[in-house]
Short mmCIF file of C-alpha atoms in Angstrom, two decimals:
data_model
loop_
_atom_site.label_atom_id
_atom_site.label_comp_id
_atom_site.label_asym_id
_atom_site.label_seq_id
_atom_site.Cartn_x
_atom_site.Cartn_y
_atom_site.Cartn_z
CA UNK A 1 35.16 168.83 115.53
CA UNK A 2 37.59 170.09 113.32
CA UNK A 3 37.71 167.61 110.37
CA UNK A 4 41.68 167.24 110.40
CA UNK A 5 41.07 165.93 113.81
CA UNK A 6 38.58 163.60 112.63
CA UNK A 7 41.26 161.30 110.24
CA UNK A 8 43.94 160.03 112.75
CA UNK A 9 45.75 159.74 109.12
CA UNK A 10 45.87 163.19 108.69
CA UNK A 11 48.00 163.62 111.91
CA UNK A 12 51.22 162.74 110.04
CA UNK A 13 53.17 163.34 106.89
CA UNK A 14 53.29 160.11 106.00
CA UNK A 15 50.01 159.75 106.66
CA UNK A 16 48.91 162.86 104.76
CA UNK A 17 50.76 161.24 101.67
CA UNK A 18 48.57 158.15 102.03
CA UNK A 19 45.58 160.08 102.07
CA UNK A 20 46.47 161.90 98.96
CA UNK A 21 47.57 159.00 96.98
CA UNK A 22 44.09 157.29 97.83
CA UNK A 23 42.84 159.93 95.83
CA UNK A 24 45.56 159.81 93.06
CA UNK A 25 47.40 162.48 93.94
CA UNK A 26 51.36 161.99 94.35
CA UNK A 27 52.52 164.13 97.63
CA UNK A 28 56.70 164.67 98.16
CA UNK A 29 57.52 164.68 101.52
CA UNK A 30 57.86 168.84 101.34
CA UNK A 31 54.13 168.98 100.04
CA UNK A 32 52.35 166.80 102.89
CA UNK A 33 54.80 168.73 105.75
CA UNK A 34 52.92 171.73 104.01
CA UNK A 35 49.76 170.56 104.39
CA UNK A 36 50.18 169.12 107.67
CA UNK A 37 51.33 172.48 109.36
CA UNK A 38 48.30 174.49 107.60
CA UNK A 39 46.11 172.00 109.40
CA UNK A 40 47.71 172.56 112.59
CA UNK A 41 48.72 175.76 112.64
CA UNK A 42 45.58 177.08 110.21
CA UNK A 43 47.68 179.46 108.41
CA UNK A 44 47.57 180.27 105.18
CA UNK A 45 49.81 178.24 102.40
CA UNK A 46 51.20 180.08 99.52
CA UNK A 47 52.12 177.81 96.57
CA UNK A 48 54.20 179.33 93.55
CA UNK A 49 55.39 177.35 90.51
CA UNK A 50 55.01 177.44 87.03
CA UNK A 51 52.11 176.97 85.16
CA UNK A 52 50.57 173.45 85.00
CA UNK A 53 52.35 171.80 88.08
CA UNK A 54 49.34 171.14 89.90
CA UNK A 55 48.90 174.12 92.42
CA UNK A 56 45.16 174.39 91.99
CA UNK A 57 45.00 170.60 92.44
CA UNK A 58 46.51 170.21 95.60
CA UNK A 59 43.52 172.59 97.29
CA UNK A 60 40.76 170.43 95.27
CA UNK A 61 42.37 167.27 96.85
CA UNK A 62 42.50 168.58 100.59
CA UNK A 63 39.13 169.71 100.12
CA UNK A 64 38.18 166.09 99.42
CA UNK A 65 40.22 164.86 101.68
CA UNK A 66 38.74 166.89 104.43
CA UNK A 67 35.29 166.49 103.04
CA UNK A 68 34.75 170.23 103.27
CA UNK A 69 33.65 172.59 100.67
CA UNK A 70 36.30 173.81 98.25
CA UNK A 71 35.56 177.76 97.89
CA UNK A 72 37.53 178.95 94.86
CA UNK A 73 38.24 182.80 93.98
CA UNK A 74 39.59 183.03 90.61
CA UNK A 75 42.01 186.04 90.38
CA UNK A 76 42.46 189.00 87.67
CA UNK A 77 43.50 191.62 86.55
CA UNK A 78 41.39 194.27 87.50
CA UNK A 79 39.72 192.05 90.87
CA UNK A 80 38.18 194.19 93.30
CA UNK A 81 36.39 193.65 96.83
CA UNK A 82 33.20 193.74 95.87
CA UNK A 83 33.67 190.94 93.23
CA UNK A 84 35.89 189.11 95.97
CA UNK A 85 34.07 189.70 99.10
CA UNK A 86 30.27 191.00 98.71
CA UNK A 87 27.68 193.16 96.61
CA UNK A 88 24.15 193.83 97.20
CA UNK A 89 21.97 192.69 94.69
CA UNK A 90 20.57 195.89 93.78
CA UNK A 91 17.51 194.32 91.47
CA UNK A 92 16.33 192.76 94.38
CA UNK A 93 16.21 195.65 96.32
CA UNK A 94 14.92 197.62 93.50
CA UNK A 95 12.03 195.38 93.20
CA UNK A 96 11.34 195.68 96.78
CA UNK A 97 11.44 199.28 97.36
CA UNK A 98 8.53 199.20 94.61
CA UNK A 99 6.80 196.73 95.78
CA UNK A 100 6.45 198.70 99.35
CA UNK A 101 6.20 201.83 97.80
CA UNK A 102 2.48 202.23 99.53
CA UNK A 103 3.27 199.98 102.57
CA UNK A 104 3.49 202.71 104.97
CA UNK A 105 6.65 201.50 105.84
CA UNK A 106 9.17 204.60 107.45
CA UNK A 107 12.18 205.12 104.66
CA UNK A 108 14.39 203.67 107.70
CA UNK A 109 12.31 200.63 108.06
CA UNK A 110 12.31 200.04 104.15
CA UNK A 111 16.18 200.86 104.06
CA UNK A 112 16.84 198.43 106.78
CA UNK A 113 14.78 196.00 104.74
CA UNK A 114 17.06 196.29 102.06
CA UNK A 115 20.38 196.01 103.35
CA UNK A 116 19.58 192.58 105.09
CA UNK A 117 21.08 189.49 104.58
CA UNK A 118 18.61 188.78 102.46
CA UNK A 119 19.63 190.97 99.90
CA UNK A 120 23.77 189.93 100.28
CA UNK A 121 25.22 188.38 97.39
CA UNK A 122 28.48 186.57 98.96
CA UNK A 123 31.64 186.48 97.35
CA UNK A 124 34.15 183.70 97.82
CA UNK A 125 35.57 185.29 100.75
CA UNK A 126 32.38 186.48 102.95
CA UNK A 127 31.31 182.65 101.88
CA UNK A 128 34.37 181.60 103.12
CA UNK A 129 34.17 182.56 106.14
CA UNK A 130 29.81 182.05 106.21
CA UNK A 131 30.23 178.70 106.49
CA UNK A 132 29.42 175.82 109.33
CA UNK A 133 32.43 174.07 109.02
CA UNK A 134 35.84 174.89 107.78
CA UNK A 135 36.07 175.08 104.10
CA UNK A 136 39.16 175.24 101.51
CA UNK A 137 39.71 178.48 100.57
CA UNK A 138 41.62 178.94 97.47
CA UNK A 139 43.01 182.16 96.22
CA UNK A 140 44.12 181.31 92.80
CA UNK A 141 46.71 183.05 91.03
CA UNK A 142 46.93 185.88 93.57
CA UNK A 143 49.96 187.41 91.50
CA UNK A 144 47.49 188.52 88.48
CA UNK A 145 46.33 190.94 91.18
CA UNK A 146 47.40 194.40 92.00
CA UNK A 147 48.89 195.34 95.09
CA UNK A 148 45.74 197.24 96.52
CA UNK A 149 43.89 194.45 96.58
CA UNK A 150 46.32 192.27 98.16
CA UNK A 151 46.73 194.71 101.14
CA UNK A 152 43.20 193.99 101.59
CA UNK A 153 43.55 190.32 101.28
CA UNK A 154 46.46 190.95 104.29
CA UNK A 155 43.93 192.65 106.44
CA UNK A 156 41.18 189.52 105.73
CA UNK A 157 43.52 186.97 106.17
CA UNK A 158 44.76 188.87 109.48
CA UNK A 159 41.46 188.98 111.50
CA UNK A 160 38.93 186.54 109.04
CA UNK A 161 36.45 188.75 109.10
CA UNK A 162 34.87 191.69 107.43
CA UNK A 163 32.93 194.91 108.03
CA UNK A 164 30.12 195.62 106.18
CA UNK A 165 29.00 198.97 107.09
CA UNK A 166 25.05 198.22 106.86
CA UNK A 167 25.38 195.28 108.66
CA UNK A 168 28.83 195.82 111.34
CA UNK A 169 31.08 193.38 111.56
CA UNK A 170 30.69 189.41 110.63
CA UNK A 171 33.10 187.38 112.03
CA UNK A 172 34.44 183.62 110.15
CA UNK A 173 32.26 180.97 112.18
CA UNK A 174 35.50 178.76 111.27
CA UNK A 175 38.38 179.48 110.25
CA UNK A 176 39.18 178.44 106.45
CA UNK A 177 42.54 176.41 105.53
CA UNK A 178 43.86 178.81 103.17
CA UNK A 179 45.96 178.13 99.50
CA UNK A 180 47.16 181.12 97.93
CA UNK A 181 49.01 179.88 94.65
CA UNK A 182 50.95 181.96 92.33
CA UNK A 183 52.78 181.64 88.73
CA UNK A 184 55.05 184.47 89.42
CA UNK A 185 53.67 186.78 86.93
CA UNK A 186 54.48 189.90 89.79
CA UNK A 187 56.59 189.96 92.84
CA UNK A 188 54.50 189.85 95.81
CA UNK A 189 54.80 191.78 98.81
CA UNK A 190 56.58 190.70 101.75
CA UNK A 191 53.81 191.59 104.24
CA UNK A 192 51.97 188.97 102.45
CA UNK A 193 54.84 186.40 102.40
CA UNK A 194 55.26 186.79 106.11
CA UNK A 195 51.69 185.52 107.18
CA UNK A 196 51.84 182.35 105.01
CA UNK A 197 53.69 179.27 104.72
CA UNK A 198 55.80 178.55 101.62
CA UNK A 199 56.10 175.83 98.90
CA UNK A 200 57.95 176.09 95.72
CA UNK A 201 56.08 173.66 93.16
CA UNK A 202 58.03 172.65 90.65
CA UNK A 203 57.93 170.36 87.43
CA UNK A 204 58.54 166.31 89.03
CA UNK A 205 61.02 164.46 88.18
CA UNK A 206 61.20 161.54 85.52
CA UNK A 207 60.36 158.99 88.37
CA UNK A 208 57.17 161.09 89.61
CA UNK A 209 55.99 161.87 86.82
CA UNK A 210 55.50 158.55 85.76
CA UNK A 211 54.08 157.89 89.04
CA UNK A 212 51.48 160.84 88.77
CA UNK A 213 50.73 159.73 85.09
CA UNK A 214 49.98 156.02 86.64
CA UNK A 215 47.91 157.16 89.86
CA UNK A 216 45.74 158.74 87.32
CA UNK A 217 45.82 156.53 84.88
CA UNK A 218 46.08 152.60 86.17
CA UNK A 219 46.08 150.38 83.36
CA UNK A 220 48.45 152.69 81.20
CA UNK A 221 51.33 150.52 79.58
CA UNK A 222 54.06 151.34 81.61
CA UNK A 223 56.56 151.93 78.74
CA UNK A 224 53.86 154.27 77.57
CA UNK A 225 54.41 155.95 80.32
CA UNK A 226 57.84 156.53 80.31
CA UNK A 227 58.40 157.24 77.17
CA UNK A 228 55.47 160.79 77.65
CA UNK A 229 57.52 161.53 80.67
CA UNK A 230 60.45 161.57 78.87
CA UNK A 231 59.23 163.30 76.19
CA UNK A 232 57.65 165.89 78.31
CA UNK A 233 60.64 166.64 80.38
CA UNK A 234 63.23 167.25 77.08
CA UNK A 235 60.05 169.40 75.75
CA UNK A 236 60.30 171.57 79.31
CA UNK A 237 64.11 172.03 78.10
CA UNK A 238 63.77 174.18 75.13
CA UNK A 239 62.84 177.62 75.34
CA UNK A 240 59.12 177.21 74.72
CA UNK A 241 56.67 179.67 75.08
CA UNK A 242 54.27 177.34 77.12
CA UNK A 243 56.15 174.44 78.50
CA UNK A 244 53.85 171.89 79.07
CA UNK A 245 52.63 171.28 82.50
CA UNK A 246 51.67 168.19 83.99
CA UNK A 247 48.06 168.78 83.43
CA UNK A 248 49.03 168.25 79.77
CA UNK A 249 50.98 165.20 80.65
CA UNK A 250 48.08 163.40 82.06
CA UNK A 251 45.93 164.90 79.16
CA UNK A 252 48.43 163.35 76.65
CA UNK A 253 48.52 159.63 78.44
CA UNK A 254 44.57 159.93 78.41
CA UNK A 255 44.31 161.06 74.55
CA UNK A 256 46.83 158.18 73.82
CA UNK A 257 44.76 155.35 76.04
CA UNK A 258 41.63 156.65 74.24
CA UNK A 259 42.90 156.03 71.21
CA UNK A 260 44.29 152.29 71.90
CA UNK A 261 47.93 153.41 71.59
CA UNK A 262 50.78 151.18 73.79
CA UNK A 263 53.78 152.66 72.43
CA UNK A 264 54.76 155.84 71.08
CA UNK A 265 56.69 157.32 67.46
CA UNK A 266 57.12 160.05 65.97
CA UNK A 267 53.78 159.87 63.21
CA UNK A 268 51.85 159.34 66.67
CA UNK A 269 53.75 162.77 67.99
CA UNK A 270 52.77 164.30 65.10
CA UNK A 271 48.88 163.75 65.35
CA UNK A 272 49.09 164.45 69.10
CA UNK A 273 51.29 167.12 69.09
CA UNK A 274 48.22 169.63 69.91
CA UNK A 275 47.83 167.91 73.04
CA UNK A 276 50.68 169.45 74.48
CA UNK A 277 51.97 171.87 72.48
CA UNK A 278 49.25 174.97 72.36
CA UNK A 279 51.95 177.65 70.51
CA UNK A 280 52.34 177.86 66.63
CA UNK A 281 56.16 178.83 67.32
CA UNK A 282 56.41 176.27 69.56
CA UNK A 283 55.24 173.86 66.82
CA UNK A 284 58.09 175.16 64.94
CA UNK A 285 60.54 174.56 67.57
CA UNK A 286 59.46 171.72 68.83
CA UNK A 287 59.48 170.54 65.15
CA UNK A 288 63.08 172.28 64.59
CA UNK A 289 64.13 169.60 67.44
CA UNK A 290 62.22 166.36 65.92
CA UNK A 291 65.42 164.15 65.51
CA UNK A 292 66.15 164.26 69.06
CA UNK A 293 62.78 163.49 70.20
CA UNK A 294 62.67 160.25 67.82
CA UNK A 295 65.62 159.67 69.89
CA UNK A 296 63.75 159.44 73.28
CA UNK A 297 61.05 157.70 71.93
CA UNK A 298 62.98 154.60 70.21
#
C-alpha cells in the first residue's frame, strides 16, 4: 500500500499540518496543500526561497512522516549523470577480469559478467527509483545546476526510469514523491516548471517564527523567544550579505538555552553574534545598526 494511504491523517491539510507539528515542524496552510497534492497526484514539488527557510527540511520531515527512505542528491556546479544517476565501479571489474583471466570464460561471457548489477554503483536517482517502496526524493538546490543536466532531470522525472545501455531499460518499482528546492541562484527553465508543483518559501512571520523556535525548542522562555525573533527579522531588513535563515534562528535559541540565558542584551548579542551573523561586513553593519537593536531587545 502506498504509505500516504496508510495515515488516514495524511488525507487532509489539516491533517497533514498535525502530522508535521508532531514532529516539530510548523506547516502554513499553502505548505500542507503542497504536500497533500504531491501525495495524491505524485508529482514533483518545486520549492524556491531564500537560503535558510527550511526547504531541505520539509523533504526530511515527509520522509519521516511517511516512514520511507529520504534519498538526497546534493546539487553543483559541474553535476553530471553519472554522479546523479549511475557508474560502474570499474575496480571491481578490474579485479575480476584478472581474476578470470585463465577461466576459459568467452570475452562475451566475462563482459557480461562485468556489466551486471553486481558491478552498478547507484546514484541517488537509479536508487530512487530501485527501491521497494516509495522513497523521498530530494533534488537539492537544482538551480546550482546547468541547464544540460536539468533537461535530463525533465526526461527522468517524465518517464522514472532510465536506460542503461548494458543492461536496457530499468523501470522505478514505485514511484518517488519528488522535492526539487531552489535558492534562485539561476532562472530555471519553464519545461521544468511545467511538470512540478510550486511553493514560494519565504522567511515566517514574527508569530511563526516564534512558534517554529518553540516546536523545537519547548521549555525556551517565551520572552526569549520573542525577543530572537525580533531580532532576527530587523537583521533580515538590512542589506546583509547572508541574512540569517531560520536554521540560524533555532541555532541561536539553542546556543542561548545551552548557556542558561532567559533574556537577552546587547553584551549577550555581542558574544553570540557569530551564531547568526557568518560575514565580517556584516559584523560591521550589523554593528553600524547596534542602537536600534538594543531597542528591540529592551
Amino acid at each position: 500500500m502506498n504509505p500516504a494511504e496508510q495515515n488516514p491523517l495524511l488525507q487532509s491539510v489539516e491533517g497533514i499540518q498535525a502530522v508535521l507539528r508532531e514532529r516539530n515542524y510548523i506547516a502554513d496552510l499553502p505548505m500542507a496543500t503542497a504536500l497533500r497534492l504531491v501525495m495524491a497526484l505524485r508529482k514533483p514539488l518545486l520549492v524556491e526561497g531564500p537560503a535558510g527557510v527550511g526547504k531541505t527540511q520539509i523533504a526530511k520531515t515527509l520522509a519521516e512522516v511517511l516512514h520511507t527512505r529520504l534519498i538526497r542528491l546534493q546539487c553543483y556546479e559541474g553535476l553530471d549523470t553519472a554522479q546523479a544517476l549511475y557508474e560502474w565501479n570499474y575496480p571491481k571489474q578490474m579485479l575480476h577480469i584478472r581474476l578470470t583471466e585463465n577461466s576459459g570464460e568467452s570475452v562475451a561471457q566475462r563482459e557480461a559478467e562485468i556489466f551486471s548489477e553486481a558491478y552498478l554503483l547507484r546514484r541517488p536517482l537509479l536508487e530512487a527509483i530501485s527501491q521497494d517502496q516509495p522513497p523521498v526524493l530530494l533534488i537539492d538546490e537544482i538551480d546550482r545546476t546547468d541547464e544540460e543536466f536539468e533537461a535530463f532531470l525533465l526526461e527522468l522525472l517524465a518517464e522514472f526510469q532510465v536506460t542503461i545501455p548494458e543492461l536496457g531499460t530499468l523501470k522505478a518499482r514505485h514511484r518517488p514523491y519528488v522535492i526539487l528546492t531552489s535558492n534562485r541562484s539561476r532562472e530555471l527553465s519553464d519545461a521544468l516548471r511545467r511538470r512540478c508543483l510550486y511553493l514560494w518559501q519565504n522567511y515566517p512571520s514574527f508569530e511563526k517564527e516564534v512558534e517554529i523556535i518553540r516546536a523545537r525548542l519547548p521549555g525556551i522562555n517565551e520572552r526569549l523567544a520573542q525577543k530572537i525573533a525580533r531580532v532576527v527579522a530587523h537583521l533580515r531588513e538590512l542589506p546583509l550579505n547572508k541574512a540569517p535563515g531560520v536554521a540560524e534562528s533555532l541555532d541561536w535559541a539553542e546556543a542561548l538555552v545551552s548557556l542558561h540565558k532567559e533574556s537577552l542584551d546587547m553584551s549577550i548579542l555581542e558574544q553570540t553574534w557569530g551564531v547568526i551573523i557568518k560575514d565580517k561586513d556584516d559584523l560591521a553593519l550589523v554593528e553600524a545598526h547596534k542602537a536600534r537593536i538594543a531597542e528591540l531587545v529592551v
